[in-house]
CSV table of C-alpha atoms in Angstrom, one decimal:
chain,number,residue,atom,x,y,z
A,3,MET,CA,258.0,-71.6,210.8
A,4,PRO,CA,255.0,-71.8,208.4
A,5,ARG,CA,252.3,-69.3,208.7
A,6,ILE,CA,249.1,-70.6,210.3
A,7,ALA,CA,245.6,-69.4,209.2
A,8,PRO,CA,243.7,-67.4,211.9
A,9,VAL,CA,241.6,-69.3,214.3
A,10,VAL,CA,238.2,-68.0,215.5
A,11,PRO,CA,238.6,-66.5,219.0
A,12,ALA,CA,236.2,-68.8,220.8
A,13,LEU,CA,237.9,-71.9,219.5
A,14,LEU,CA,241.3,-70.5,220.4
A,15,LEU,CA,240.3,-69.8,223.9
A,16,THR,CA,238.8,-73.3,224.3
A,17,LEU,CA,242.0,-74.9,223.1
A,18,ALA,CA,244.1,-72.7,225.4
A,19,ALA,CA,242.0,-73.7,228.4
A,20,LEU,CA,242.3,-77.4,227.5
A,21,SER,CA,246.0,-77.1,227.1
A,22,GLY,CA,246.4,-75.5,230.5
A,23,CYS,CA,244.4,-78.2,232.2
A,24,THR,CA,246.2,-81.1,230.7
A,25,GLY,CA,249.8,-79.8,230.6
A,26,ASP,CA,250.0,-80.8,227.0
A,27,GLY,CA,251.0,-78.5,224.1
A,28,GLY,CA,253.3,-75.6,224.2
A,29,GLY,CA,256.4,-75.4,222.1
A,30,VAL,CA,259.2,-76.9,224.1
A,31,ASP,CA,262.7,-76.8,222.6
A,32,GLY,CA,264.8,-77.4,225.7
A,33,THR,CA,266.2,-80.6,227.1
A,34,PRO,CA,265.4,-82.6,230.2
A,35,GLY,CA,267.4,-81.6,233.3
A,36,GLY,CA,268.6,-85.1,234.0
A,37,SER,CA,268.0,-87.5,236.9
A,38,GLY,CA,270.9,-87.9,239.3
A,39,LEU,CA,274.1,-86.0,239.7
A,40,ARG,CA,276.3,-89.0,239.4
A,41,ASP,CA,277.5,-88.7,243.0
A,42,PRO,CA,280.3,-91.4,243.5
A,43,TYR,CA,278.2,-93.2,246.1
A,44,PHE,CA,274.6,-92.1,245.4
A,45,PRO,CA,274.4,-91.6,241.6
A,46,LYS,CA,270.7,-91.1,241.6
A,47,ALA,CA,270.7,-88.4,244.3
A,48,GLY,CA,270.0,-84.9,243.2
A,49,ASN,CA,269.1,-83.8,239.7
A,50,GLY,CA,270.6,-81.7,236.9
A,51,GLY,CA,269.5,-78.6,235.1
A,52,TYR,CA,268.4,-76.3,238.0
A,53,ASP,CA,269.3,-74.9,241.4
A,54,VAL,CA,266.8,-74.7,244.2
A,55,THR,CA,266.9,-71.4,246.1
A,56,HIS,CA,263.9,-71.9,248.5
A,57,TYR,CA,261.6,-74.7,249.9
A,58,ALA,CA,258.3,-73.7,251.4
A,59,LEU,CA,256.9,-77.0,252.9
A,60,THR,CA,253.4,-77.1,254.4
A,61,LEU,CA,252.8,-80.4,256.2
A,62,ALA,CA,250.1,-81.9,258.2
A,63,TYR,CA,250.7,-85.1,260.2
A,64,ASP,CA,248.5,-87.4,262.3
A,65,PRO,CA,250.5,-89.9,264.4
A,66,GLY,CA,247.4,-92.0,265.0
A,67,THR,CA,246.9,-92.8,261.3
A,68,ARG,CA,250.6,-92.2,260.2
A,69,HIS,CA,249.2,-90.0,257.4
A,70,LEU,CA,251.2,-87.1,256.0
A,71,THR,CA,249.8,-84.5,253.7
A,72,GLY,CA,252.2,-82.1,252.1
A,73,THR,CA,252.5,-79.2,249.7
A,74,ALA,CA,256.0,-78.3,248.6
A,75,ASP,CA,256.4,-74.9,246.9
A,76,ILE,CA,259.9,-75.0,245.4
A,77,THR,CA,261.6,-71.9,244.0
A,78,ALA,CA,264.4,-72.7,241.6
A,79,ARG,CA,266.6,-71.3,238.8
A,80,ALA,CA,267.0,-73.0,235.5
A,81,GLY,CA,270.6,-73.8,234.6
A,82,LYS,CA,269.7,-74.5,231.0
A,83,ASP,CA,266.7,-74.5,228.7
A,84,LEU,CA,264.5,-77.1,230.4
A,85,SER,CA,261.8,-79.2,228.7
A,86,ALA,CA,261.5,-81.3,231.9
A,87,PHE,CA,263.2,-81.7,235.3
A,88,ASP,CA,263.3,-84.3,238.1
A,89,LEU,CA,262.7,-84.1,241.8
A,90,ASP,CA,263.7,-86.9,244.3
A,91,LEU,CA,260.7,-88.3,246.1
A,92,LYS,CA,260.5,-91.8,247.5
A,93,GLY,CA,257.0,-93.3,248.2
A,94,LEU,CA,254.0,-91.1,248.9
A,95,THR,CA,251.3,-90.3,246.3
A,96,VAL,CA,251.6,-87.2,244.2
A,97,ARG,CA,248.2,-85.5,243.7
A,98,ASP,CA,249.2,-82.8,241.3
A,99,VAL,CA,252.0,-80.6,240.1
A,100,THR,CA,252.0,-77.1,238.8
A,101,VAL,CA,254.9,-75.0,237.4
A,102,GLU,CA,254.4,-71.2,237.6
A,103,GLY,CA,250.7,-71.9,238.4
A,104,ALA,CA,250.0,-74.0,235.3
A,105,GLY,CA,249.2,-77.6,235.4
A,106,ALA,CA,252.2,-79.8,234.6
A,107,ARG,CA,252.5,-83.4,233.5
A,108,PHE,CA,254.5,-85.7,235.7
A,109,SER,CA,255.5,-89.3,236.0
A,110,ARG,CA,257.1,-91.5,238.7
A,111,ALA,CA,260.0,-94.1,238.4
A,112,GLY,CA,261.6,-95.2,241.6
A,113,GLN,CA,262.7,-92.1,243.5
A,114,GLU,CA,262.4,-89.9,240.4
A,115,LEU,CA,259.5,-87.5,240.0
A,116,THR,CA,259.8,-86.2,236.5
A,117,VAL,CA,257.9,-82.9,235.8
A,118,ARG,CA,257.1,-81.7,232.3
A,119,PRO,CA,256.0,-78.1,232.4
A,120,HIS,CA,253.6,-76.7,229.8
A,121,ASP,CA,256.2,-74.3,228.5
A,122,GLU,CA,260.0,-74.5,228.3
A,123,LEU,CA,261.8,-72.9,231.2
A,124,PRO,CA,264.6,-70.9,229.6
A,125,LYS,CA,268.1,-70.8,231.1
A,126,GLY,CA,268.3,-68.3,233.9
A,127,ARG,CA,264.6,-68.3,234.6
A,128,THR,CA,263.5,-68.4,238.2
A,129,PHE,CA,260.4,-70.5,238.5
A,130,ARG,CA,258.2,-72.1,241.1
A,131,VAL,CA,257.0,-75.7,241.1
A,132,THR,CA,254.3,-76.8,243.5
A,133,VAL,CA,253.8,-80.5,244.4
A,134,ARG,CA,250.9,-81.7,246.4
A,135,TYR,CA,251.3,-85.1,247.9
A,136,ALA,CA,250.1,-87.4,250.7
A,137,GLY,CA,250.5,-90.9,252.1
A,138,THR,CA,252.4,-92.9,254.8
A,139,PRO,CA,256.1,-91.9,254.7
A,140,GLU,CA,258.7,-94.6,254.5
A,141,THR,CA,261.5,-95.4,256.9
A,142,ILE,CA,264.5,-96.0,254.7
A,143,THR,CA,267.3,-98.4,255.7
A,144,ASP,CA,270.6,-96.9,254.8
A,145,ALA,CA,273.5,-98.7,253.1
A,146,ASP,CA,275.1,-99.1,256.6
A,147,GLY,CA,272.0,-100.5,258.1
A,148,SER,CA,270.8,-97.3,260.0
A,149,ARG,CA,267.3,-96.0,259.7
A,150,GLU,CA,266.5,-92.6,258.2
A,151,GLY,CA,263.7,-90.9,256.3
A,152,TRP,CA,260.5,-90.8,258.3
A,153,VAL,CA,261.3,-92.6,261.6
A,154,TYR,CA,258.3,-93.4,263.8
A,155,THR,CA,258.4,-92.7,267.5
A,156,GLU,CA,256.3,-93.5,270.5
A,157,ASP,CA,254.3,-90.3,270.2
A,158,GLY,CA,255.1,-88.9,266.8
A,159,ALA,CA,257.8,-89.1,264.2
A,160,LEU,CA,261.2,-87.8,263.1
A,161,GLY,CA,262.4,-86.7,259.7
A,162,LEU,CA,266.1,-87.7,259.5
A,163,GLY,CA,267.9,-87.1,256.2
A,164,GLU,CA,271.5,-88.2,256.1
A,165,PRO,CA,272.4,-89.2,253.5
A,166,VAL,CA,269.2,-89.5,251.3
A,167,GLY,CA,266.3,-89.8,253.8
A,168,SER,CA,264.7,-86.4,253.2
A,169,MET,CA,263.2,-87.7,250.0
A,170,ALA,CA,260.9,-89.8,252.1
A,171,TRP,CA,259.0,-86.7,253.3
A,172,PHE,CA,259.4,-84.0,250.7
A,173,PRO,CA,260.3,-83.7,247.1
A,174,GLY,CA,263.5,-81.9,246.3
A,175,ASN,CA,266.9,-81.8,244.8
A,176,HIS,CA,268.3,-84.1,247.4
A,177,HIS,CA,272.1,-83.8,247.1
A,178,PRO,CA,274.4,-81.8,249.4
A,179,SER,CA,275.6,-79.6,246.5
A,180,ASP,CA,272.3,-77.8,246.2
A,181,LYS,CA,271.6,-75.8,249.3
A,182,ALA,CA,268.5,-73.6,249.8
A,183,THR,CA,266.6,-71.6,252.4
A,184,TYR,CA,263.5,-73.1,254.1
A,185,ASP,CA,260.1,-72.4,255.5
A,186,ILE,CA,258.7,-75.5,257.1
A,187,THR,CA,255.1,-75.3,258.5
A,188,VAL,CA,253.7,-78.4,260.3
A,189,THR,CA,250.2,-78.9,261.6
A,190,VAL,CA,249.8,-81.6,264.3
A,191,PRO,CA,247.1,-82.6,266.8
A,192,GLN,CA,246.9,-80.2,269.7
A,193,GLY,CA,249.1,-81.3,272.6
A,194,LEU,CA,252.0,-82.2,270.3
A,195,ALA,CA,254.7,-79.9,269.1
A,196,ALA,CA,256.4,-79.8,265.7
A,197,VAL,CA,260.1,-78.8,265.7
A,198,SER,CA,262.3,-78.0,262.8
A,199,ASN,CA,265.4,-76.0,261.8
A,200,GLY,CA,266.0,-72.3,262.2
A,201,GLU,CA,263.7,-70.0,264.2
A,202,LEU,CA,260.1,-70.3,265.2
A,203,ALA,CA,258.3,-67.8,263.0
A,204,GLY,CA,254.8,-68.5,264.2
A,205,ARG,CA,252.6,-70.8,266.3
A,206,THR,CA,248.8,-71.0,266.2
A,207,THR,CA,246.1,-73.3,267.5
A,208,ARG,CA,242.7,-73.9,265.9
A,209,ASP,CA,240.0,-76.6,266.0
A,210,GLY,CA,242.1,-79.0,268.0
A,211,ARG,CA,245.2,-78.6,265.8
A,212,ALA,CA,248.5,-76.8,266.4
A,213,THR,CA,250.6,-75.3,263.6
A,214,PHE,CA,254.3,-74.5,263.9
A,215,HIS,CA,256.1,-72.4,261.3
A,216,TRP,CA,260.0,-72.6,261.3
A,217,ARG,CA,262.2,-70.5,259.1
A,218,THR,CA,265.8,-71.1,258.0
A,219,ALA,CA,267.3,-68.0,256.3
A,220,GLU,CA,270.7,-69.4,255.7
A,221,PRO,CA,271.3,-72.0,253.0
A,222,MET,CA,270.9,-75.6,254.1
A,223,ALA,CA,271.5,-79.0,252.4
A,224,SER,CA,268.3,-81.0,252.4
A,225,TYR,CA,269.9,-83.9,254.3
A,226,LEU,CA,270.2,-81.5,257.3
A,227,ALA,CA,266.5,-80.6,257.3
A,228,THR,CA,264.5,-82.2,260.1
A,229,VAL,CA,261.1,-82.4,261.6
A,230,GLY,CA,260.4,-83.7,265.1
A,231,ILE,CA,256.8,-84.3,266.1
A,232,GLY,CA,256.0,-85.3,269.7
A,233,ARG,CA,255.2,-84.2,273.2
A,234,TYR,CA,258.2,-82.0,273.6
A,235,ASP,CA,259.1,-79.5,276.2
A,236,LEU,CA,259.8,-76.6,273.8
A,237,ARG,CA,261.8,-73.7,275.3
A,238,ARG,CA,263.5,-70.6,274.0
A,239,ALA,CA,266.6,-68.9,275.6
A,240,THR,CA,269.6,-67.0,274.5
A,241,VAL,CA,273.4,-67.5,274.8
A,242,GLY,CA,276.4,-65.2,274.5
A,243,ASP,CA,276.9,-61.5,274.5
A,244,ASP,CA,275.0,-61.3,271.2
A,245,ARG,CA,272.0,-63.1,272.8
A,246,LEU,CA,271.9,-65.8,270.1
A,247,PRO,CA,268.5,-67.5,270.3
A,248,VAL,CA,268.4,-71.1,271.5
A,249,TRP,CA,265.5,-73.4,270.9
A,250,THR,CA,265.5,-76.7,272.7
A,251,ALA,CA,262.9,-79.4,272.3
A,252,VAL,CA,263.1,-82.4,274.8
A,253,ASP,CA,260.9,-85.4,275.2
A,254,PRO,CA,259.7,-85.5,278.8
A,255,VAL,CA,261.1,-89.0,279.3
A,256,SER,CA,264.6,-87.6,278.6
A,257,ALA,CA,264.2,-84.2,280.2
A,258,LYS,CA,265.7,-84.9,283.6
A,259,ASP,CA,268.9,-86.7,282.4
A,260,ALA,CA,269.4,-84.2,279.5
A,261,ALA,CA,269.1,-81.1,281.6
A,262,PRO,CA,272.8,-81.0,282.9
A,263,VAL,CA,274.2,-81.4,279.4
A,264,LEU,CA,271.9,-78.8,277.9
A,265,ALA,CA,272.8,-76.4,280.7
A,266,ARG,CA,276.4,-76.5,279.3
A,267,LEU,CA,275.3,-75.3,275.9
A,268,PRO,CA,276.5,-71.7,276.5
A,269,GLU,CA,279.9,-73.0,277.6
A,270,VAL,CA,280.2,-75.2,274.5
A,271,MET,CA,279.1,-72.5,272.2
A,272,ASP,CA,281.7,-70.1,273.6
A,273,TRP,CA,284.4,-72.7,273.3
A,274,LEU,CA,283.4,-73.5,269.7
A,275,ARG,CA,283.4,-69.8,268.7
A,276,ASP,CA,286.8,-69.3,270.2
A,277,ASN,CA,288.2,-72.2,268.3
A,278,PHE,CA,286.4,-72.1,265.0
A,279,GLY,CA,285.3,-68.5,264.5
A,280,PRO,CA,281.9,-66.8,264.4
A,281,TYR,CA,278.9,-69.0,264.6
A,282,PRO,CA,277.4,-69.2,261.1
A,283,PHE,CA,273.6,-69.3,261.9
A,284,ALA,CA,270.9,-67.2,263.5
A,285,SER,CA,270.0,-69.6,266.2
A,286,THR,CA,271.2,-72.8,267.9
A,287,GLY,CA,269.7,-75.5,270.1
A,288,ALA,CA,269.0,-79.2,270.4
A,289,LEU,CA,266.3,-81.8,269.8
A,290,VAL,CA,266.4,-84.6,272.3
A,291,GLU,CA,264.1,-87.7,271.8
A,292,ARG,CA,263.8,-90.9,273.7
A,293,GLU,CA,266.8,-93.2,273.6
A,294,GLU,CA,264.9,-96.0,271.8
A,295,ASP,CA,263.6,-93.7,269.0
A,296,ALA,CA,266.8,-93.7,267.0
A,297,THR,CA,270.3,-95.2,267.1
A,298,TYR,CA,272.5,-92.2,266.2
A,299,ALA,CA,272.8,-88.4,266.8
A,300,LEU,CA,272.7,-86.1,263.8
A,301,GLU,CA,273.9,-82.6,263.0
A,302,THR,CA,270.6,-81.3,261.8
A,303,GLN,CA,271.2,-77.6,261.0
A,304,THR,CA,270.9,-75.2,264.0
A,305,ARG,CA,269.2,-77.9,266.1
A,306,PRO,CA,271.2,-81.2,266.4
A,307,PHE,CA,269.2,-84.3,267.1
A,308,PHE,CA,270.1,-86.7,270.0
A,309,PRO,CA,268.4,-90.0,270.8
A,310,GLY,CA,268.3,-89.7,274.6
A,311,THR,CA,270.7,-87.8,276.7
A,312,PRO,CA,274.0,-87.1,274.8
A,313,ASP,CA,277.4,-87.4,276.5
A,314,MET,CA,279.5,-84.2,276.3
A,315,ILE,CA,281.7,-85.5,273.6
A,316,THR,CA,278.7,-86.3,271.3
A,317,PHE,CA,277.2,-82.9,272.2
A,318,VAL,CA,280.4,-81.1,271.2
A,319,HIS,CA,280.7,-83.2,268.0
A,320,GLU,CA,277.3,-82.4,266.7
A,321,LEU,CA,277.5,-78.7,267.5
A,322,ALA,CA,281.0,-78.5,265.9
A,323,HIS,CA,279.3,-79.8,262.7
A,324,GLN,CA,277.4,-76.5,262.5
A,325,TRP,CA,280.7,-75.0,261.2
A,326,TYR,CA,282.0,-78.1,259.4
A,327,GLY,CA,279.3,-79.9,257.5
A,328,ASP,CA,276.4,-77.6,257.9
A,329,SER,CA,277.8,-74.2,257.0
A,330,VAL,CA,280.7,-75.7,254.9
A,331,THR,CA,279.0,-78.6,253.2
A,332,PRO,CA,280.6,-81.3,251.1
A,333,LYS,CA,280.3,-81.1,247.3
A,334,THR,CA,279.8,-84.9,247.1
A,335,TRP,CA,279.5,-87.7,249.6
A,336,ARG,CA,283.0,-88.7,248.9
A,337,ASP,CA,284.1,-85.6,250.8
A,338,MET,CA,282.4,-86.8,254.0
A,339,TRP,CA,285.7,-86.7,256.0
A,340,LEU,CA,285.5,-82.9,255.8
A,341,ASN,CA,282.4,-83.3,258.0
A,342,GLU,CA,283.4,-86.1,260.3
A,343,GLY,CA,287.1,-85.6,260.5
A,344,PHE,CA,286.6,-82.0,261.7
A,345,ALA,CA,283.9,-82.9,264.2
A,346,THR,CA,285.9,-85.7,265.6
A,347,TYR,CA,289.0,-83.5,265.9
A,348,ALA,CA,286.7,-81.0,267.8
A,349,GLU,CA,286.2,-83.9,270.3
A,350,TRP,CA,290.0,-84.2,270.7
A,351,LEU,CA,290.4,-80.5,271.2
A,352,TRP,CA,287.6,-80.3,273.7
A,353,ALA,CA,289.2,-83.2,275.7
A,354,GLU,CA,292.6,-81.5,275.5
A,355,ASP,CA,291.2,-78.2,276.9
A,356,HIS,CA,289.1,-79.9,279.6
A,357,GLY,CA,291.4,-82.2,281.5
A,358,GLY,CA,291.4,-85.2,279.2
A,359,GLN,CA,293.9,-86.7,276.7
A,360,SER,CA,295.8,-84.3,274.5
A,361,ALA,CA,295.2,-84.5,270.8
A,362,GLN,CA,298.7,-85.9,270.4
A,363,GLN,CA,298.0,-88.6,273.0
A,364,ARG,CA,294.8,-89.6,271.2
A,365,PHE,CA,296.6,-89.6,267.8
A,366,ALA,CA,299.4,-91.8,269.1
A,367,GLU,CA,296.9,-94.2,270.8
A,368,LEU,CA,295.0,-94.6,267.5
A,369,TYR,CA,298.2,-95.1,265.6
A,370,ASP,CA,299.5,-97.8,267.9
A,371,HIS,CA,296.2,-99.5,268.9
A,372,GLY,CA,293.5,-98.1,266.7
A,373,GLU,CA,292.5,-101.5,265.3
A,374,ASP,CA,291.8,-102.7,268.9
A,375,GLU,CA,289.1,-100.0,269.2
A,376,TYR,CA,287.9,-99.9,265.6
A,377,GLU,CA,288.1,-103.1,263.6
A,378,ASP,CA,288.0,-101.3,260.3
A,379,MET,CA,290.5,-98.5,261.3
A,380,TRP,CA,292.9,-99.1,258.4
A,381,ASP,CA,290.5,-100.7,255.9
A,382,PHE,CA,290.3,-97.7,253.6
A,383,PRO,CA,291.5,-94.1,253.5
A,384,PRO,CA,289.3,-91.2,254.7
A,385,GLY,CA,289.5,-89.4,251.4
A,386,ARG,CA,288.2,-92.4,249.4
A,387,PRO,CA,285.6,-94.5,251.3
A,388,GLY,CA,285.1,-97.9,249.7
A,389,SER,CA,281.3,-97.6,249.2
A,390,ALA,CA,278.1,-95.9,250.3
A,391,ALA,CA,278.1,-98.1,253.4
A,392,ASP,CA,281.5,-96.7,254.4
A,393,ILE,CA,280.9,-92.9,254.4
A,394,SER,CA,280.0,-93.0,258.1
A,395,ALA,CA,282.6,-95.6,259.1
A,396,ASP,CA,285.5,-95.2,261.5
A,397,PRO,CA,288.2,-94.4,259.0
A,398,VAL,CA,286.2,-91.3,257.9
A,399,TYR,CA,285.9,-90.1,261.5
A,400,GLN,CA,289.1,-91.2,263.2
A,401,ARG,CA,291.6,-91.1,260.3
A,402,GLY,CA,290.0,-87.9,259.1
A,403,ALA,CA,290.8,-86.4,262.5
A,404,MET,CA,294.4,-87.8,262.2
A,405,VAL,CA,294.8,-85.9,258.9
A,406,LEU,CA,294.0,-82.7,260.7
A,407,HIS,CA,296.4,-83.5,263.5
A,408,LYS,CA,299.2,-84.1,261.0
A,409,ILE,CA,298.5,-80.7,259.5
A,410,ARG,CA,298.6,-79.2,263.0
A,411,GLN,CA,302.0,-80.9,263.6
A,412,THR,CA,303.3,-79.5,260.4
A,413,VAL,CA,302.2,-75.8,260.7
A,414,GLY,CA,302.1,-75.3,264.5
A,415,ASP,CA,299.2,-74.4,266.7
A,416,ASP,CA,298.8,-70.7,265.9
A,417,ALA,CA,298.8,-71.3,262.1
A,418,PHE,CA,296.6,-74.3,262.5
A,419,TYR,CA,293.8,-72.4,264.3
A,420,ASP,CA,294.1,-69.6,261.7
A,421,LEU,CA,293.8,-72.2,259.0
A,422,ILE,CA,290.7,-74.0,260.3
A,423,GLN,CA,288.9,-70.7,261.1
A,424,GLY,CA,289.8,-69.4,257.7
A,425,TRP,CA,288.4,-72.6,256.1
A,426,ALA,CA,285.1,-72.1,257.8
A,427,ALA,CA,285.0,-68.4,256.8
A,428,ALA,CA,286.1,-69.0,253.2
A,429,HIS,CA,283.3,-71.5,252.4
A,430,ARG,CA,280.7,-70.2,254.8
A,431,HIS,CA,277.2,-71.3,253.7
A,432,GLY,CA,278.7,-73.0,250.6
A,433,ASN,CA,280.1,-76.3,249.4
A,434,ALA,CA,283.7,-77.6,249.3
A,435,SER,CA,285.5,-80.6,248.1
A,436,THR,CA,288.6,-82.4,249.3
A,437,ALA,CA,290.5,-80.9,246.4
A,438,ASP,CA,289.3,-77.4,247.5
A,439,PHE,CA,290.7,-78.2,251.0
A,440,ILE,CA,294.1,-79.4,249.8
A,441,ALA,CA,294.4,-76.3,247.6
A,442,TYR,CA,293.4,-74.1,250.5
A,443,VAL,CA,295.9,-75.6,253.0
A,444,GLU,CA,298.7,-75.3,250.5
A,445,ARG,CA,297.9,-71.7,249.8
A,446,GLN,CA,297.9,-70.9,253.5
A,447,ALA,CA,301.2,-72.5,254.1
A,448,PRO,CA,303.1,-72.4,250.8
A,449,ASP,CA,306.5,-73.1,252.5
A,450,GLU,CA,305.4,-76.5,254.0
A,451,ASP,CA,305.4,-79.9,252.3
A,452,PHE,CA,302.0,-81.6,252.8
A,453,SER,CA,302.5,-84.3,250.1
A,454,ALA,CA,303.1,-87.1,252.6
A,455,ILE,CA,299.9,-86.2,254.5
A,456,TRP,CA,297.9,-86.3,251.4
A,457,SER,CA,299.4,-89.5,250.0
A,458,ASP,CA,299.8,-91.5,253.3
A,459,TRP,CA,297.1,-90.2,255.6
A,460,LEU,CA,294.3,-88.9,253.4
A,461,TYR,CA,294.5,-91.3,250.4
A,462,GLY,CA,296.9,-94.0,251.5
A,463,GLN,CA,295.8,-97.6,251.9
A,464,GLY,CA,296.5,-99.2,255.3
A,465,ARG,CA,298.3,-97.9,258.3
A,466,PRO,CA,301.0,-95.4,257.3
A,467,ALA,CA,304.6,-96.6,257.9
A,468,HIS,CA,305.5,-93.6,260.1
A,469,ALA,CA,303.4,-91.5,262.5
């Protein structure tokens, strides 16, 4: 570099101050992180160049005006030398952005919030970006027609994220492959409660406002983050010999009908631990809203969401996801059957152990008459959904469970339970793909031939010729 003549101190200080205020200047030799991770079904979801380790979200919401104010403090690690990086954020108005306390330039294009820090972020550097934002959050219509994002309710709102709805209420790296820990603090009008994932770390009331601070110490994909705001009956209890904390939040309209199901949570948790191994999180529970507030249940981490009173099968399904989907999270949305196939097979196992159909009976029924119950039963294989609209369709759930049953038939009951418990332990708090699962199964049972299961049941088009 050429030598530069000395600058008088006063002018140098002035230029430095101006540079810090505008976010311009600074020698930046890195490259942009990249928008989107090229997911097979959601190519713009997530972003390249960095890994988020922690989200600290400070939110304030007024249901009367539907106005959300937020500050997102995001701690991340640069995966390469970064001159810029993207966050996913749909709607809302960004007020300002800082990186390591210095003002940063930013721009918006669709769901992309592009941040240009004053100085390059070198590879391996842990950095903090702070985004202040506000506005009326959007309700997103998913590819399959369901509603997610910020869903408005009779007395508040719900933040529902699967698959990409979380970007409607906080900026982030919104792809399941980037998991992080969370602190979520929400201030609401007094008389309402704010419920989120993890454990309640603090609750205060001041000047007619109530603040709830929830902490999730285990890694969580952003689509599993939730916020429920409403007039909930919020209760704490414990289950099991280890006195695992349980937080339940129930809308008063649903409280009476939901009580018998929630009372069976200790029984369900004991059964799940017996079948799938140690529970992977520091608390459990449920969030029960009014039936009309949403159209689907969701496995939000540590605290599954239910629209109205769940039946026992749905209750078991969403709690089973805490092992398969929440702790072991798919690497891409193409791997969705690793969530839904496992949770659906948990339904079959529950029925088998509680006086219902055996898993074999359910398998045979679906093979013979599945198309009568599910019109799209054989439309595509579970390992390769046709489009983003199909990742929550019946083949992913039902045929995904059938894949697991074929494995159980092949290896026998004892080896099967060892296998599924081992899978949950091997990828605890991490991510896994279908290729990882195939390799794992074949390592655990090297003397068995699974090729027909993979070719016919997992990836085969149409109804397999033989059950």
